[in-house]
């Protein structure tokens, strides 16, 4: 993730959506900074593990969305309560889907995988003090989930605690 990429993403937004983004950012500046850092870290890890597929709609993308939500939760919980971090993470990742709309099946996949990341963080929370969470706690488990990933074919399908993808094309770690 480069400054040029960030600039191009911001440039692609309408004025209305840009104002929404800035409003939410200014409403919670610390969470916004931590979210940006989580986004950067998620992008770097995903680029390393899934260099060819994390931008598609398969395993790499599913991993990236789940990790992104876990890391936002992790960083925000270090400065606030888990409840506030959960509310923020749901709000900001939902807003991301609204600002950068996808086809309905892609949106379903992204929102589901976002929830898996948040749910996984919340599963770990009772066993580890929130100040001691590390990125590595999430990467291993979420990578394991990519090995058992399900393929979603219809919008009305439901899934539990599992990652989902749309297609099975080019699904390798490298």
mmCIF file with all atom_site columns, N, CA, C and O in Angstrom, residues 50 59 140-150 163 165 171-173:
data_model
loop_
_atom_site.group_PDB
_atom_site.id
_atom_site.type_symbol
_atom_site.label_atom_id
_atom_site.label_alt_id
_atom_site.label_comp_id
_atom_site.label_asym_id
_atom_site.label_entity_id
_atom_site.label_seq_id
_atom_site.pdbx_PDB_ins_code
_atom_site.Cartn_x
_atom_site.Cartn_y
_atom_site.Cartn_z
_atom_site.occupancy
_atom_site.B_iso_or_equiv
_atom_site.pdbx_formal_charge
_atom_site.auth_seq_id
_atom_site.auth_comp_id
_atom_site.auth_asym_id
_atom_site.auth_atom_id
_atom_site.pdbx_PDB_model_num
ATOM 1  N N  . UNK A 1 50  ? -0.678  -13.900 -0.341 1.00 0.00 ? 50  UNK A N  1
ATOM 2  C CA . UNK A 1 50  ? -1.525  -14.113 -1.521 1.00 0.00 ? 50  UNK A CA 1
ATOM 3  C C  . UNK A 1 50  ? -1.232  -13.034 -2.568 1.00 0.00 ? 50  UNK A C  1
ATOM 4  O O  . UNK A 1 50  ? -2.118  -12.254 -2.921 1.00 0.00 ? 50  UNK A O  1
ATOM 5  N N  . UNK A 1 59  ? -9.802  -17.046 -2.016 1.00 0.00 ? 59  UNK A N  1
ATOM 6  C CA . UNK A 1 59  ? -9.257  -17.286 -0.683 1.00 0.00 ? 59  UNK A CA 1
ATOM 7  C C  . UNK A 1 59  ? -8.456  -16.106 -0.147 1.00 0.00 ? 59  UNK A C  1
ATOM 8  O O  . UNK A 1 59  ? -8.561  -15.757 1.028  1.00 0.00 ? 59  UNK A O  1
ATOM 9  N N  . UNK A 1 140 ? -2.371  -17.285 11.605 1.00 0.00 ? 140 UNK A N  1
ATOM 10 C CA . UNK A 1 140 ? -2.344  -18.747 11.527 1.00 0.00 ? 140 UNK A CA 1
ATOM 11 C C  . UNK A 1 140 ? -3.750  -19.343 11.416 1.00 0.00 ? 140 UNK A C  1
ATOM 12 O O  . UNK A 1 140 ? -4.019  -20.188 10.567 1.00 0.00 ? 140 UNK A O  1
ATOM 13 N N  . UNK A 1 141 ? -4.653  -18.910 12.279 1.00 0.00 ? 141 UNK A N  1
ATOM 14 C CA . UNK A 1 141 ? -6.016  -19.454 12.274 1.00 0.00 ? 141 UNK A CA 1
ATOM 15 C C  . UNK A 1 141 ? -6.740  -19.095 10.978 1.00 0.00 ? 141 UNK A C  1
ATOM 16 O O  . UNK A 1 141 ? -7.420  -19.937 10.383 1.00 0.00 ? 141 UNK A O  1
ATOM 17 N N  . UNK A 1 142 ? -6.619  -17.861 10.534 1.00 0.00 ? 142 UNK A N  1
ATOM 18 C CA . UNK A 1 142 ? -7.315  -17.456 9.319  1.00 0.00 ? 142 UNK A CA 1
ATOM 19 C C  . UNK A 1 142 ? -6.736  -18.149 8.087  1.00 0.00 ? 142 UNK A C  1
ATOM 20 O O  . UNK A 1 142 ? -7.479  -18.485 7.165  1.00 0.00 ? 142 UNK A O  1
ATOM 21 N N  . UNK A 1 143 ? -5.428  -18.393 8.083  1.00 0.00 ? 143 UNK A N  1
ATOM 22 C CA . UNK A 1 143 ? -4.845  -19.179 6.994  1.00 0.00 ? 143 UNK A CA 1
ATOM 23 C C  . UNK A 1 143 ? -5.409  -20.592 7.004  1.00 0.00 ? 143 UNK A C  1
ATOM 24 O O  . UNK A 1 143 ? -5.701  -21.155 5.953  1.00 0.00 ? 143 UNK A O  1
ATOM 25 N N  . UNK A 1 144 ? -5.577  -21.160 8.186  1.00 0.00 ? 144 UNK A N  1
ATOM 26 C CA . UNK A 1 144 ? -6.168  -22.502 8.292  1.00 0.00 ? 144 UNK A CA 1
ATOM 27 C C  . UNK A 1 144 ? -7.596  -22.494 7.746  1.00 0.00 ? 144 UNK A C  1
ATOM 28 O O  . UNK A 1 144 ? -8.015  -23.444 7.077  1.00 0.00 ? 144 UNK A O  1
ATOM 29 N N  . UNK A 1 145 ? -8.334  -21.438 8.022  1.00 0.00 ? 145 UNK A N  1
ATOM 30 C CA . UNK A 1 145 ? -9.705  -21.347 7.509  1.00 0.00 ? 145 UNK A CA 1
ATOM 31 C C  . UNK A 1 145 ? -9.733  -21.269 5.984  1.00 0.00 ? 145 UNK A C  1
ATOM 32 O O  . UNK A 1 145 ? -10.689 -21.722 5.359  1.00 0.00 ? 145 UNK A O  1
ATOM 33 N N  . UNK A 1 146 ? -8.692  -20.713 5.373  1.00 0.00 ? 146 UNK A N  1
ATOM 34 C CA . UNK A 1 146 ? -8.669  -20.658 3.905  1.00 0.00 ? 146 UNK A CA 1
ATOM 35 C C  . UNK A 1 146 ? -8.514  -22.051 3.304  1.00 0.00 ? 146 UNK A C  1
ATOM 36 O O  . UNK A 1 146 ? -8.872  -22.260 2.150  1.00 0.00 ? 146 UNK A O  1
ATOM 37 N N  . UNK A 1 147 ? -7.989  -22.993 4.086  1.00 0.00 ? 147 UNK A N  1
ATOM 38 C CA . UNK A 1 147 ? -7.830  -24.357 3.590  1.00 0.00 ? 147 UNK A CA 1
ATOM 39 C C  . UNK A 1 147 ? -9.164  -25.105 3.556  1.00 0.00 ? 147 UNK A C  1
ATOM 40 O O  . UNK A 1 147 ? -9.281  -26.133 2.902  1.00 0.00 ? 147 UNK A O  1
ATOM 41 N N  . UNK A 1 148 ? -10.160 -24.597 4.294  1.00 0.00 ? 148 UNK A N  1
ATOM 42 C CA . UNK A 1 148 ? -11.486 -25.225 4.334  1.00 0.00 ? 148 UNK A CA 1
ATOM 43 C C  . UNK A 1 148 ? -12.554 -24.267 3.824  1.00 0.00 ? 148 UNK A C  1
ATOM 44 O O  . UNK A 1 148 ? -13.724 -24.360 4.199  1.00 0.00 ? 148 UNK A O  1
ATOM 45 N N  . UNK A 1 149 ? -12.152 -23.345 2.995  1.00 0.00 ? 149 UNK A N  1
ATOM 46 C CA . UNK A 1 149 ? -13.048 -22.286 2.533  1.00 0.00 ? 149 UNK A CA 1
ATOM 47 C C  . UNK A 1 149 ? -14.228 -22.862 1.741  1.00 0.00 ? 149 UNK A C  1
ATOM 48 O O  . UNK A 1 149 ? -14.094 -23.868 1.053  1.00 0.00 ? 149 UNK A O  1
ATOM 49 N N  . UNK A 1 150 ? -15.369 -22.224 1.879  1.00 0.00 ? 150 UNK A N  1
ATOM 50 C CA . UNK A 1 150 ? -16.579 -22.621 1.160  1.00 0.00 ? 150 UNK A CA 1
ATOM 51 C C  . UNK A 1 150 ? -16.789 -21.664 -0.008 1.00 0.00 ? 150 UNK A C  1
ATOM 52 O O  . UNK A 1 150 ? -16.401 -20.503 0.045  1.00 0.00 ? 150 UNK A O  1
ATOM 53 N N  . UNK A 1 163 ? -14.713 -19.087 6.283  1.00 0.00 ? 163 UNK A N  1
ATOM 54 C CA . UNK A 1 163 ? -14.498 -18.113 5.222  1.00 0.00 ? 163 UNK A CA 1
ATOM 55 C C  . UNK A 1 163 ? -15.210 -18.585 3.965  1.00 0.00 ? 163 UNK A C  1
ATOM 56 O O  . UNK A 1 163 ? -15.374 -19.783 3.744  1.00 0.00 ? 163 UNK A O  1
ATOM 57 N N  . UNK A 1 165 ? -15.734 -17.771 -0.419 1.00 0.00 ? 165 UNK A N  1
ATOM 58 C CA . UNK A 1 165 ? -15.206 -17.162 -1.639 1.00 0.00 ? 165 UNK A CA 1
ATOM 59 C C  . UNK A 1 165 ? -16.238 -17.317 -2.741 1.00 0.00 ? 165 UNK A C  1
ATOM 60 O O  . UNK A 1 165 ? -17.203 -18.060 -2.604 1.00 0.00 ? 165 UNK A O  1
ATOM 61 N N  . UNK A 1 171 ? -6.225  -20.139 -7.058 1.00 0.00 ? 171 UNK A N  1
ATOM 62 C CA . UNK A 1 171 ? -6.248  -20.166 -5.602 1.00 0.00 ? 171 UNK A CA 1
ATOM 63 C C  . UNK A 1 171 ? -4.982  -20.773 -5.018 1.00 0.00 ? 171 UNK A C  1
ATOM 64 O O  . UNK A 1 171 ? -4.995  -21.850 -4.452 1.00 0.00 ? 171 UNK A O  1
ATOM 65 N N  . UNK A 1 172 ? -3.878  -20.104 -5.144 1.00 0.00 ? 172 UNK A N  1
ATOM 66 C CA . UNK A 1 172 ? -2.655  -20.578 -4.538 1.00 0.00 ? 172 UNK A CA 1
ATOM 67 C C  . UNK A 1 172 ? -2.112  -19.503 -3.604 1.00 0.00 ? 172 UNK A C  1
ATOM 68 O O  . UNK A 1 172 ? -2.453  -18.332 -3.733 1.00 0.00 ? 172 UNK A O  1
ATOM 69 N N  . UNK A 1 173 ? -1.291  -19.894 -2.669 1.00 0.00 ? 173 UNK A N  1
ATOM 70 C CA . UNK A 1 173 ? -0.682  -18.918 -1.768 1.00 0.00 ? 173 UNK A CA 1
ATOM 71 C C  . UNK A 1 173 ? 0.325   -18.057 -2.504 1.00 0.00 ? 173 UNK A C  1
ATOM 72 O O  . UNK A 1 173 ? 0.552   -16.924 -2.148 1.00 0.00 ? 173 UNK A O  1
#
